[in-house]
Amino acid sequence: MSLRKAYLLIFLVLIVDQLSKIYVKTNFVLGELGEVKVFDWFRIHFIENEGMAWGTKIPGEYGKLILTVFRIFAVFGIGWWLADAVKKRQSNYLITAIALIFAGATGNIIDSVFYGVIFDASTDHTLATIFSPEPYGTWFHGLVVDMFYFPIWHGRLPEWIPYFGGNDFRFFNAIFNVADVAISTGVGILLVFNKKAFPKHE
């Protein structure tokens, strides 16, 4: 795959990611009150994520800033890896995976860097507005917008299951966005098609 095609893939992912986030942020209120049930097992459920997956965050006053800066450096490293893979004419599986990971990471960085200064606050009763004169945050302290929710099954686990038995359980409880899908798909390609992504040359 050429670098031009990789850039096109990255651009398409970023466009879909940002358009979906801006639409959800300006048309949905936070949480259950704004939830839209597409199917019983698929819902649009708007939340804002301060940190990483499942809301994990670095504690402390500068935790969010550290996370954002780390992500920026990581994206530069991924970008170098992509350019190097194309230059060395490595597998299309590898280049596609790197491009998807790069696009997803960049998509979430855009939220972290810019959203705090271009949107006002989202609440469970009011919609956010873009380019607000009263933004909710500052540079590098924006919240990542998540919206895809797949509560495929919810119930009580049987008592005989070790450790988790008898507890309330929901599968799948993560809420995520297009950027997260891109990152997961890229990692999935590297895992499932590992031998094709990293062929051994004899």
CSV table of C-alpha atoms in Angstrom, one decimal, residues 43-142:
chain,number,residue,atom,x,y,z
A,43,ARG,CA,-27.8,2.0,21.6
A,44,ILE,CA,-26.5,5.5,21.1
A,45,HIS,CA,-25.5,6.5,24.6
A,46,PHE,CA,-23.5,9.8,24.9
A,47,ILE,CA,-20.8,9.9,27.5
A,48,GLU,CA,-17.6,11.9,27.9
A,49,ASN,CA,-14.4,10.1,28.8
A,50,GLU,CA,-11.8,12.0,30.8
A,51,GLY,CA,-9.1,9.3,30.4
A,52,MET,CA,-8.5,6.0,28.7
A,53,ALA,CA,-10.6,2.9,28.1
A,54,TRP,CA,-13.5,2.3,30.6
A,55,GLY,CA,-12.8,5.8,32.0
A,56,THR,CA,-9.4,4.9,33.4
A,57,LYS,CA,-7.5,8.1,34.1
A,58,ILE,CA,-4.2,9.3,35.5
A,59,PRO,CA,-4.9,10.8,38.9
A,60,GLY,CA,-3.7,14.3,40.0
A,61,GLU,CA,-4.0,17.8,38.8
A,62,TYR,CA,-1.8,17.2,35.7
A,63,GLY,CA,-3.0,13.7,35.0
A,64,LYS,CA,-5.1,14.7,32.0
A,65,LEU,CA,-2.3,16.9,30.5
A,66,ILE,CA,0.2,14.1,30.9
A,67,LEU,CA,-2.1,11.6,29.2
A,68,THR,CA,-2.7,14.0,26.2
A,69,VAL,CA,1.0,14.8,25.8
A,70,PHE,CA,1.8,11.1,26.0
A,71,ARG,CA,-0.8,10.4,23.3
A,72,ILE,CA,0.7,13.1,21.0
A,73,PHE,CA,4.2,11.6,21.3
A,74,ALA,CA,2.8,8.1,20.7
A,75,VAL,CA,1.1,9.3,17.5
A,76,PHE,CA,4.4,10.7,16.2
A,77,GLY,CA,6.0,7.3,16.9
A,78,ILE,CA,3.1,5.5,15.1
A,79,GLY,CA,3.5,8.0,12.2
A,80,TRP,CA,7.2,7.2,11.9
A,81,TRP,CA,6.4,3.5,12.0
A,82,LEU,CA,3.8,4.0,9.2
A,83,ALA,CA,6.2,5.9,6.9
A,84,ASP,CA,9.0,3.4,7.6
A,85,ALA,CA,6.7,0.4,6.8
A,86,VAL,CA,5.7,2.0,3.5
A,87,LYS,CA,9.3,2.9,2.6
A,88,LYS,CA,10.4,-0.7,3.2
A,89,ARG,CA,7.3,-2.0,1.2
A,90,GLN,CA,6.1,-4.1,4.1
A,91,SER,CA,2.9,-6.1,4.1
A,92,ASN,CA,-0.4,-4.3,3.3
A,93,TYR,CA,-1.8,-6.0,6.4
A,94,LEU,CA,0.8,-4.2,8.5
A,95,ILE,CA,0.4,-0.8,6.8
A,96,THR,CA,-3.4,-0.9,7.0
A,97,ALA,CA,-3.2,-1.8,10.7
A,98,ILE,CA,-0.8,1.0,11.5
A,99,ALA,CA,-2.9,3.5,9.5
A,100,LEU,CA,-6.0,2.5,11.4
A,101,ILE,CA,-4.2,2.8,14.8
A,102,PHE,CA,-2.8,6.1,13.8
A,103,ALA,CA,-6.2,7.4,12.7
A,104,GLY,CA,-7.9,6.3,15.9
A,105,ALA,CA,-5.3,7.7,18.2
A,106,THR,CA,-5.3,11.0,16.3
A,107,GLY,CA,-9.1,11.2,16.5
A,108,ASN,CA,-9.1,10.9,20.2
A,109,ILE,CA,-6.3,13.4,20.5
A,110,ILE,CA,-8.3,16.0,18.6
A,111,ASP,CA,-11.0,15.7,21.3
A,112,SER,CA,-8.4,16.0,24.1
A,113,VAL,CA,-6.6,19.0,22.6
A,114,PHE,CA,-9.5,21.0,21.1
A,115,TYR,CA,-12.9,20.1,22.5
A,116,GLY,CA,-12.4,21.9,25.8
A,117,VAL,CA,-12.0,25.2,24.0
A,118,ILE,CA,-14.6,24.9,21.2
A,119,PHE,CA,-17.6,23.4,23.1
A,120,ASP,CA,-19.5,24.5,26.1
A,121,ALA,CA,-20.4,21.9,28.7
A,122,SER,CA,-22.7,18.9,28.0
A,123,THR,CA,-25.2,18.0,30.7
A,124,ASP,CA,-28.0,15.5,31.2
A,125,HIS,CA,-30.5,18.3,30.3
A,126,THR,CA,-28.8,20.7,27.9
A,127,LEU,CA,-27.1,20.3,24.5
A,128,ALA,CA,-23.6,21.5,23.9
A,129,THR,CA,-22.9,24.2,21.3
A,130,ILE,CA,-19.8,24.4,19.1
A,131,PHE,CA,-17.6,27.5,19.1
A,132,SER,CA,-19.1,28.6,22.3
A,133,PRO,CA,-18.0,31.9,23.9
A,134,GLU,CA,-18.0,30.0,27.2
A,135,PRO,CA,-16.0,26.8,26.6
A,136,TYR,CA,-16.1,24.1,29.3
A,137,GLY,CA,-12.3,23.6,29.5
A,138,THR,CA,-8.9,24.6,28.3
A,139,TRP,CA,-6.4,23.5,25.7
A,140,PHE,CA,-5.2,19.8,26.2
A,141,HIS,CA,-8.0,19.2,28.7
A,142,GLY,CA,-10.9,18.2,26.5
